[in-house]
Coordinates of C-alpha atoms and ligand atoms in Angstrom, one line a residue:
X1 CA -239.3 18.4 -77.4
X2 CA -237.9 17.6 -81.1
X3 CA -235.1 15.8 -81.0
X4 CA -232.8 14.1 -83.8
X5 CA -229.4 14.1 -85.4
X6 CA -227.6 14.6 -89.1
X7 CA -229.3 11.4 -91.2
X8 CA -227.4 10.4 -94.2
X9 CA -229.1 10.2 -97.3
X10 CA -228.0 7.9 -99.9
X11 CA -229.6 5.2 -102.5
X12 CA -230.8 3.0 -102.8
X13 CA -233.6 4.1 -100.5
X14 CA -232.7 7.9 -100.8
X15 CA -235.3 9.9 -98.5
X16 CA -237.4 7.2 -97.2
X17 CA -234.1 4.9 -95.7
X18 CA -233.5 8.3 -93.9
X19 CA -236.6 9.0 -92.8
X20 CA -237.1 4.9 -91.7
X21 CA -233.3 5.3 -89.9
X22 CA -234.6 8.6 -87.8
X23 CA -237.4 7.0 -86.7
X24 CA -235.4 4.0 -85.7
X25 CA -233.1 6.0 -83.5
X26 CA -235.9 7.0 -82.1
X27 CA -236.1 11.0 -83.4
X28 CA -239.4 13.3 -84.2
X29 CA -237.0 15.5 -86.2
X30 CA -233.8 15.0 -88.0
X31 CA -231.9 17.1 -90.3
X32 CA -229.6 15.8 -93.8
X33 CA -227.5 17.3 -96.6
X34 CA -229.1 16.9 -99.7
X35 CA -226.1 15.2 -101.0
X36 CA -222.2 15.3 -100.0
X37 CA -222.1 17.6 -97.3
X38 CA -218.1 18.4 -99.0
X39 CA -219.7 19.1 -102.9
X40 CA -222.4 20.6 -104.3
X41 CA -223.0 17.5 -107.0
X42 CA -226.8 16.8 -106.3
X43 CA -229.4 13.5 -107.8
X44 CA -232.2 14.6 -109.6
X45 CA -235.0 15.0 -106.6
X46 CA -237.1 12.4 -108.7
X47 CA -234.7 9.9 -108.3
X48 CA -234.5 10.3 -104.2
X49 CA -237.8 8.6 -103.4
X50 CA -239.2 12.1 -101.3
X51 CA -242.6 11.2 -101.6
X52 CA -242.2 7.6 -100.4
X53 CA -240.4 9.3 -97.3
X54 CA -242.7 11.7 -96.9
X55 CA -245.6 10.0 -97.0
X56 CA -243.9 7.4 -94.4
X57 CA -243.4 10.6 -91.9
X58 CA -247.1 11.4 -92.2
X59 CA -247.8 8.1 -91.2
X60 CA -246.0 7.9 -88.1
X61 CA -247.3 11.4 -87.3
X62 CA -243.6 13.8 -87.6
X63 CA -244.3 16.9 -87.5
X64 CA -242.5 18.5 -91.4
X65 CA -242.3 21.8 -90.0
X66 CA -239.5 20.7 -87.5
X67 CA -237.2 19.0 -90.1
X68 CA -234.2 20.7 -91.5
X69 CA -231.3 20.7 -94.7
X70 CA -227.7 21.4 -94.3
X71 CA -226.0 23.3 -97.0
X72 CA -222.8 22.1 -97.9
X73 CA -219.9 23.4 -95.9
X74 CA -218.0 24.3 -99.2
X75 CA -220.7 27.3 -100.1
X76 CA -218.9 30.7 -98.9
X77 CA -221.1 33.4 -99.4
X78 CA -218.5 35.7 -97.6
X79 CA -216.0 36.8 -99.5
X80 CA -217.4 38.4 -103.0
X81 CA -214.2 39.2 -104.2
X82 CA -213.2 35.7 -105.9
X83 CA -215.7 35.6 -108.1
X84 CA -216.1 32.2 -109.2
X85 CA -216.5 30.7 -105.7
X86 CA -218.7 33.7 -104.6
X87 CA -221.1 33.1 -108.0
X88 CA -221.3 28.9 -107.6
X89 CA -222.4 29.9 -103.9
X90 CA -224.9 32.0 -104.7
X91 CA -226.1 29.7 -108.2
X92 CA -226.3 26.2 -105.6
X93 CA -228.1 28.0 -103.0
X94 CA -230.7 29.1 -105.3
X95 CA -230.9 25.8 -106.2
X96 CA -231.0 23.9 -102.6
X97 CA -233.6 26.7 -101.3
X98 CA -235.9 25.1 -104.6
X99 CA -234.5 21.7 -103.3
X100 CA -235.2 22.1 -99.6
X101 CA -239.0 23.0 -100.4
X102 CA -239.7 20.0 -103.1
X103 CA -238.5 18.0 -100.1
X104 CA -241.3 19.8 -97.8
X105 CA -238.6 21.4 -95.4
X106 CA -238.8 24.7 -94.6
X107 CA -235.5 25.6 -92.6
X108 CA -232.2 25.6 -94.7
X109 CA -229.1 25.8 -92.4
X110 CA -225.9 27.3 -94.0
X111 CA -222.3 28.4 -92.8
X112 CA -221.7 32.2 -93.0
X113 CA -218.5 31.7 -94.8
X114 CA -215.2 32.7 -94.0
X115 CA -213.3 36.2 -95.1
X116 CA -210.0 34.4 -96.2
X117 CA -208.3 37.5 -94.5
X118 CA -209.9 40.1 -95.7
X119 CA -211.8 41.2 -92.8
X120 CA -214.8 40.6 -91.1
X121 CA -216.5 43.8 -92.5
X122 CA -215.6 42.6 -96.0
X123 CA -217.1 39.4 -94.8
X124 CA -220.4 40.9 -93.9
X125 CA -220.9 43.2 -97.1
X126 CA -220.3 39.9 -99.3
X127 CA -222.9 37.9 -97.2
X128 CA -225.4 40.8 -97.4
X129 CA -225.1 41.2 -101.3
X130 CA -224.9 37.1 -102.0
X131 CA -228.0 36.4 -99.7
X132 CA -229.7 39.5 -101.2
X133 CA -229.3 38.2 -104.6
X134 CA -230.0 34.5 -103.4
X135 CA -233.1 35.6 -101.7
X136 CA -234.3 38.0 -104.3
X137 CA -234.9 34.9 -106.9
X138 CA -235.2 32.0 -105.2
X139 CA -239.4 32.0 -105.2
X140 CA -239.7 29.7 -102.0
X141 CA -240.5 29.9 -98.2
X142 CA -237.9 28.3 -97.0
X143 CA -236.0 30.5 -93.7
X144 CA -232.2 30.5 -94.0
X145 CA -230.9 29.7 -90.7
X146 CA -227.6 31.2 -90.7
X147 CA -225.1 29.0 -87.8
X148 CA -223.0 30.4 -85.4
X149 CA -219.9 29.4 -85.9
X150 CA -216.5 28.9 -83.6
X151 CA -214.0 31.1 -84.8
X152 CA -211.8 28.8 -87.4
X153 CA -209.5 30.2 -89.7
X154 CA -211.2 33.4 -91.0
X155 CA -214.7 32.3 -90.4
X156 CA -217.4 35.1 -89.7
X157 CA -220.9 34.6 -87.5
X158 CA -218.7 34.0 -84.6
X159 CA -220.9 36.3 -82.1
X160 CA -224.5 36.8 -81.7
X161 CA -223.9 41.0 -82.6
X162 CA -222.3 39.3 -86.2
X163 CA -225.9 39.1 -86.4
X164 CA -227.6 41.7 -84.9
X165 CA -225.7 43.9 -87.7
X166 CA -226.4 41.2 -90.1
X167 CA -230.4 41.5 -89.6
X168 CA -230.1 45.3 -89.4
X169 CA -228.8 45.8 -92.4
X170 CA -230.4 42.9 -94.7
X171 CA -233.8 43.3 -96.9
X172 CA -234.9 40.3 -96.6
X173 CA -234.4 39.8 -92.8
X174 CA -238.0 37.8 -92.5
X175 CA -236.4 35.3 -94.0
X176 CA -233.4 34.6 -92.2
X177 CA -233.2 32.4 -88.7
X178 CA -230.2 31.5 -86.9
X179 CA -228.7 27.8 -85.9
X180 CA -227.3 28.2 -82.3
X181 CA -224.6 25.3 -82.2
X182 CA -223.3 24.6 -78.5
X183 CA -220.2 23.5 -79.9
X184 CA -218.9 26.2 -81.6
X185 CA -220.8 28.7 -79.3
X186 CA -218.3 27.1 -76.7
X187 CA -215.3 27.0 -78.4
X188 CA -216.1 31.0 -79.8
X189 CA -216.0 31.5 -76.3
X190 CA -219.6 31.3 -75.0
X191 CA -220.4 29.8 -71.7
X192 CA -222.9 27.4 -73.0
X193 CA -223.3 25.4 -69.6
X194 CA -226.8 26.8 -68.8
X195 CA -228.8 27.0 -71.5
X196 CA -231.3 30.1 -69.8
X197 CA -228.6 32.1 -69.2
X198 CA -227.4 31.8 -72.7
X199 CA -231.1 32.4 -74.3
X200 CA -231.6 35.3 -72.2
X201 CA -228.0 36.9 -74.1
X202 CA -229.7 35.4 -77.4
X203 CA -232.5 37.3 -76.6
X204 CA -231.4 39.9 -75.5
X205 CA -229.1 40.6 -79.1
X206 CA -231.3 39.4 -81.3
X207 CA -234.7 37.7 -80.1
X208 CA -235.4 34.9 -79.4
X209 CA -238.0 34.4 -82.2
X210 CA -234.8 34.2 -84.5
X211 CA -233.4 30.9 -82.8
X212 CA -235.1 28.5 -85.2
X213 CA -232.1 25.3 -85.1
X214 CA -230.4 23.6 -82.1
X215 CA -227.5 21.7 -83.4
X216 CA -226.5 20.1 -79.9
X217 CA -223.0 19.2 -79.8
X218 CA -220.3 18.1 -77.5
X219 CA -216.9 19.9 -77.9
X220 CA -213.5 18.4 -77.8
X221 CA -212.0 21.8 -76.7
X222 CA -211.9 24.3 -74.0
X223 CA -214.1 27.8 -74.2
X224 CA -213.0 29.6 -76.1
X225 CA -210.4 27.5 -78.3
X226 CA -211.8 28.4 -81.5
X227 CA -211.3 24.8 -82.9
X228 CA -214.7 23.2 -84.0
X229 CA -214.5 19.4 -83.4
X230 CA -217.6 18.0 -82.2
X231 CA -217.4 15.6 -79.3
X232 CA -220.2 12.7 -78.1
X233 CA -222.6 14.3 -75.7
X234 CA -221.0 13.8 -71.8
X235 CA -217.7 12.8 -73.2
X236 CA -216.6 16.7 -74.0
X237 CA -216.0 19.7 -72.1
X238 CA -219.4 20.9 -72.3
X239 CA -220.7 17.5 -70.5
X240 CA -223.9 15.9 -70.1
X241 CA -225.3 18.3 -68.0
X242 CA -225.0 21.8 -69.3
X243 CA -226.3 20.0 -72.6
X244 CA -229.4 18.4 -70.8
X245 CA -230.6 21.9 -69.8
X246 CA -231.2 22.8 -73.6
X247 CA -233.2 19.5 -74.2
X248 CA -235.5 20.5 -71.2
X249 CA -235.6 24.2 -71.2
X250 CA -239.3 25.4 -72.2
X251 CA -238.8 28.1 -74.4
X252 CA -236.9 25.4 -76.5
X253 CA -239.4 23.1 -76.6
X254 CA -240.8 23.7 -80.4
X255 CA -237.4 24.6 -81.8
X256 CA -235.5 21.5 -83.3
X257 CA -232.6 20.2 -81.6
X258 CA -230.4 17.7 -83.8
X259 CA -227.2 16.4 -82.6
X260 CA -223.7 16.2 -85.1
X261 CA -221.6 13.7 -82.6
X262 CA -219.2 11.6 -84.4
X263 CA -220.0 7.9 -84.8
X264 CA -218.0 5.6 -83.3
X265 CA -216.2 3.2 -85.6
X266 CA -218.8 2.7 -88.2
X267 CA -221.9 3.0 -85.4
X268 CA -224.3 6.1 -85.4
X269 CA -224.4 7.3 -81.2
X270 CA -227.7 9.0 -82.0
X271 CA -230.0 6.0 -80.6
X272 CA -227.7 6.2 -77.3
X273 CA -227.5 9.7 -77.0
X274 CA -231.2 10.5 -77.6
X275 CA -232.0 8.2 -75.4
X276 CA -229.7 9.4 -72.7
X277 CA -231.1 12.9 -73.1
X278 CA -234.8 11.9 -73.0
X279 CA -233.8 10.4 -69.9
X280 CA -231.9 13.3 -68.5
X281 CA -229.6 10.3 -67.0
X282 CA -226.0 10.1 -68.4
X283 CA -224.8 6.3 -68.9
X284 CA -221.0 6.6 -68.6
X285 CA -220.2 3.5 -70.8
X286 CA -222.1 3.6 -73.3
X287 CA -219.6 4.7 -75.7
X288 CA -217.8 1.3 -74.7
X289 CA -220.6 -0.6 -74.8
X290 CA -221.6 0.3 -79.1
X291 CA -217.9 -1.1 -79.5
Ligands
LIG1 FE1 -223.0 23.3 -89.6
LIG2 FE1 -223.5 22.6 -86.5
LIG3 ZN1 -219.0 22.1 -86.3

C-alpha cells in the first residue's frame, strides 16, 4: 500500500524538510501544495532545494511515481464568464503542470471549480474549454486528477457521471485522472463505508483505471450534508472502519492514499493515524494522548 498525508512545504528546508517530515511519519507517499494552498504566489523552484529532496527519496527507496501536488483551492476553472479569474486559472495551472514535473511528480490534483450560480452545465463547458487550453500548451506529462467534491456552495464534480460526461466530451481525456476523497464522497451523499462496493460504482461510471488519488478523510457530517470539513480518521461519521477497507482493499493497493485530517493544536495526526491504519486497529485515545 502507499500511504501519506498533505506535507507542508516551507523554507528553510523547502522540499527536502518535507520529504525528511514524510518519511518521519512514517509514509511511502505524500502529497504538498507547491506553495499557499489559499494563493497562487510561488518561490522560484531553484530556491526549494528539489534536488536535495529528491535525491533523499531515492535514497530511502520512495517510489516518485506515487507522489502527488495540490493545486491551490483558489483556481476555478469553472465558470469562463468572469474573465479575469477564469484567465489567472488557466495562466497558474500552466505554470504548476511545468512546476509539478521539475519537481518529478506526475499527478497534479485540482478542484473542479464552482459555477457561482450559473449552472452546472455552464460549469462543465468552462472546465472543458480552460483544461483544453491548459492542456493544449502546457508540454508536460503530468495527469490532472480532477477531485470529487461534496457539494458546497455552487461547486461542480459532485458525482462520478460529472465525470463520465466530463471524459466524454474532453480531447485530452488521456490526461485526466480523478481524486476520489471519502469525505466529500460522503457528504455528496455517497455511502463510502465499504470501499468495494463503492469501486465497483466507480467502475462501473468511469473505470477504474481513472482512480489515480485517494485522499482519505474523516467527515464531520452526515451523508449527504454537503458540508466538507474533514474530521480525524475514527473520530467522524465515516469511522475507522469503513476507512480501513480502502487502505486494505487490493485493487487500491498501487494507487496513493494520502490523508487531509486536521492537526490537533499545533500537532500533525499523520504519524498516529498511519500508524493506526497499517495496523487495521483503532486506538480510541490517541487524539488525547498527542495533547
Ligand atoms: Fe482537495
Ligand atoms: Fe481532498
Ligand atoms: Zn475537503
Amino acid at each position: 500500500m502507499f500511504l501519506g498525508s498533505h506535507i507542508g512545504l516551507s523554507g528553510p528546508g523547502y522540499y527536502l524538510s518535507s520529504v525528511q517530515t514524510a518519511l518521519d511519519y512514517g509514509e511511502n507517499t505524500f502529497m504538498f501544495y507547491t506553495g499557499a494552498p489559499q494563493n497562487t504566489l510561488r518561490k522560484p523552484l531553484d530556491s526549494m532545494k528539489i534536488a536535495e529532496g529528491r535525491e533523499f527519496l531515492r535514497a530511502n527507496g520512495i517510489d516518485e511515481s506515487k507522489l502527488v501536488v495540490h493545486a491551490p483551492y483558489i483556481i476555478n476553472l469553472a465558470n469562463k464568464d468572469k474573465e479575469s479569474t477564469f484567465s489567472l486559472a488557466k495562466e497558474f495551472l500552466v505554470a504548476e503542470l511545468r512546476r509539478t514535473e521539475a519537481f518529478g511528480v506526475s499527478r497534479l490534483v485540482l478542484h473542479p471549480g464552482s459555477h457561482v450560480g450559473l449552472g452546472v452545465e455552464h460549469g462543465m463547458e468552462s472546465l472543458l474549454l480552460g483544461l483544453d487550453e491548459v492542456l493544449s500548451q502546457d508540454g508536460t506529462k503530468v495527469t490532472v486528477c480532477l477531485e470529487t467534491m461534496s457539494g458546497k456552495g455552487s461547486e461542480v464534480g459532485v458525482n462520478l457521471e460529472f465525470f463520465q460526461e466530463f471524459l466524454s466530451r474532453f480531447s485530452y481525456s488521456s490526461r485526466i485522472g480523478i481524486c476520489l476523497d471519502t469525505c466529500h464522497m460522503n457528504d455528496a451523499g455517497y455511502d463510502v463505508s465499504d470501499a468495494s462496493a463503492l469501486l465497483d460504482e466507480f467502475d462501473r461510471v468511469l473505470g477504474l483505471s481513472r482512480l489515480q488519488v485517494v485522499h482519505l478523510n474523516d467527515s464531520k457530517n452526515v451523508k449527504g450534508a454537503h458540508k466538507d470539513r474533514h474530521e480525524n480518521i475514527g473520530y467522524g461519521t465515516i469511522g475507522f472502519k469503513a476507512l480501513h477497507s480502502f487502505v486494505v482493499e487490493p485493487r487500491l493497493a498501487e494507487i496513493p492514499i494520502i490523508l487531509e485530517t486536521p492537526y490537533i493544536g499545533e500537532k500533525a495526526p499523520y504519524q498516529q493515524e498511519i500508524s493506526m491504519l497499517r495496523q487495521g486497529r483503532f486506538d480510541s485515545s490517541w487524539r488525547e494522548k498527542l495533547i
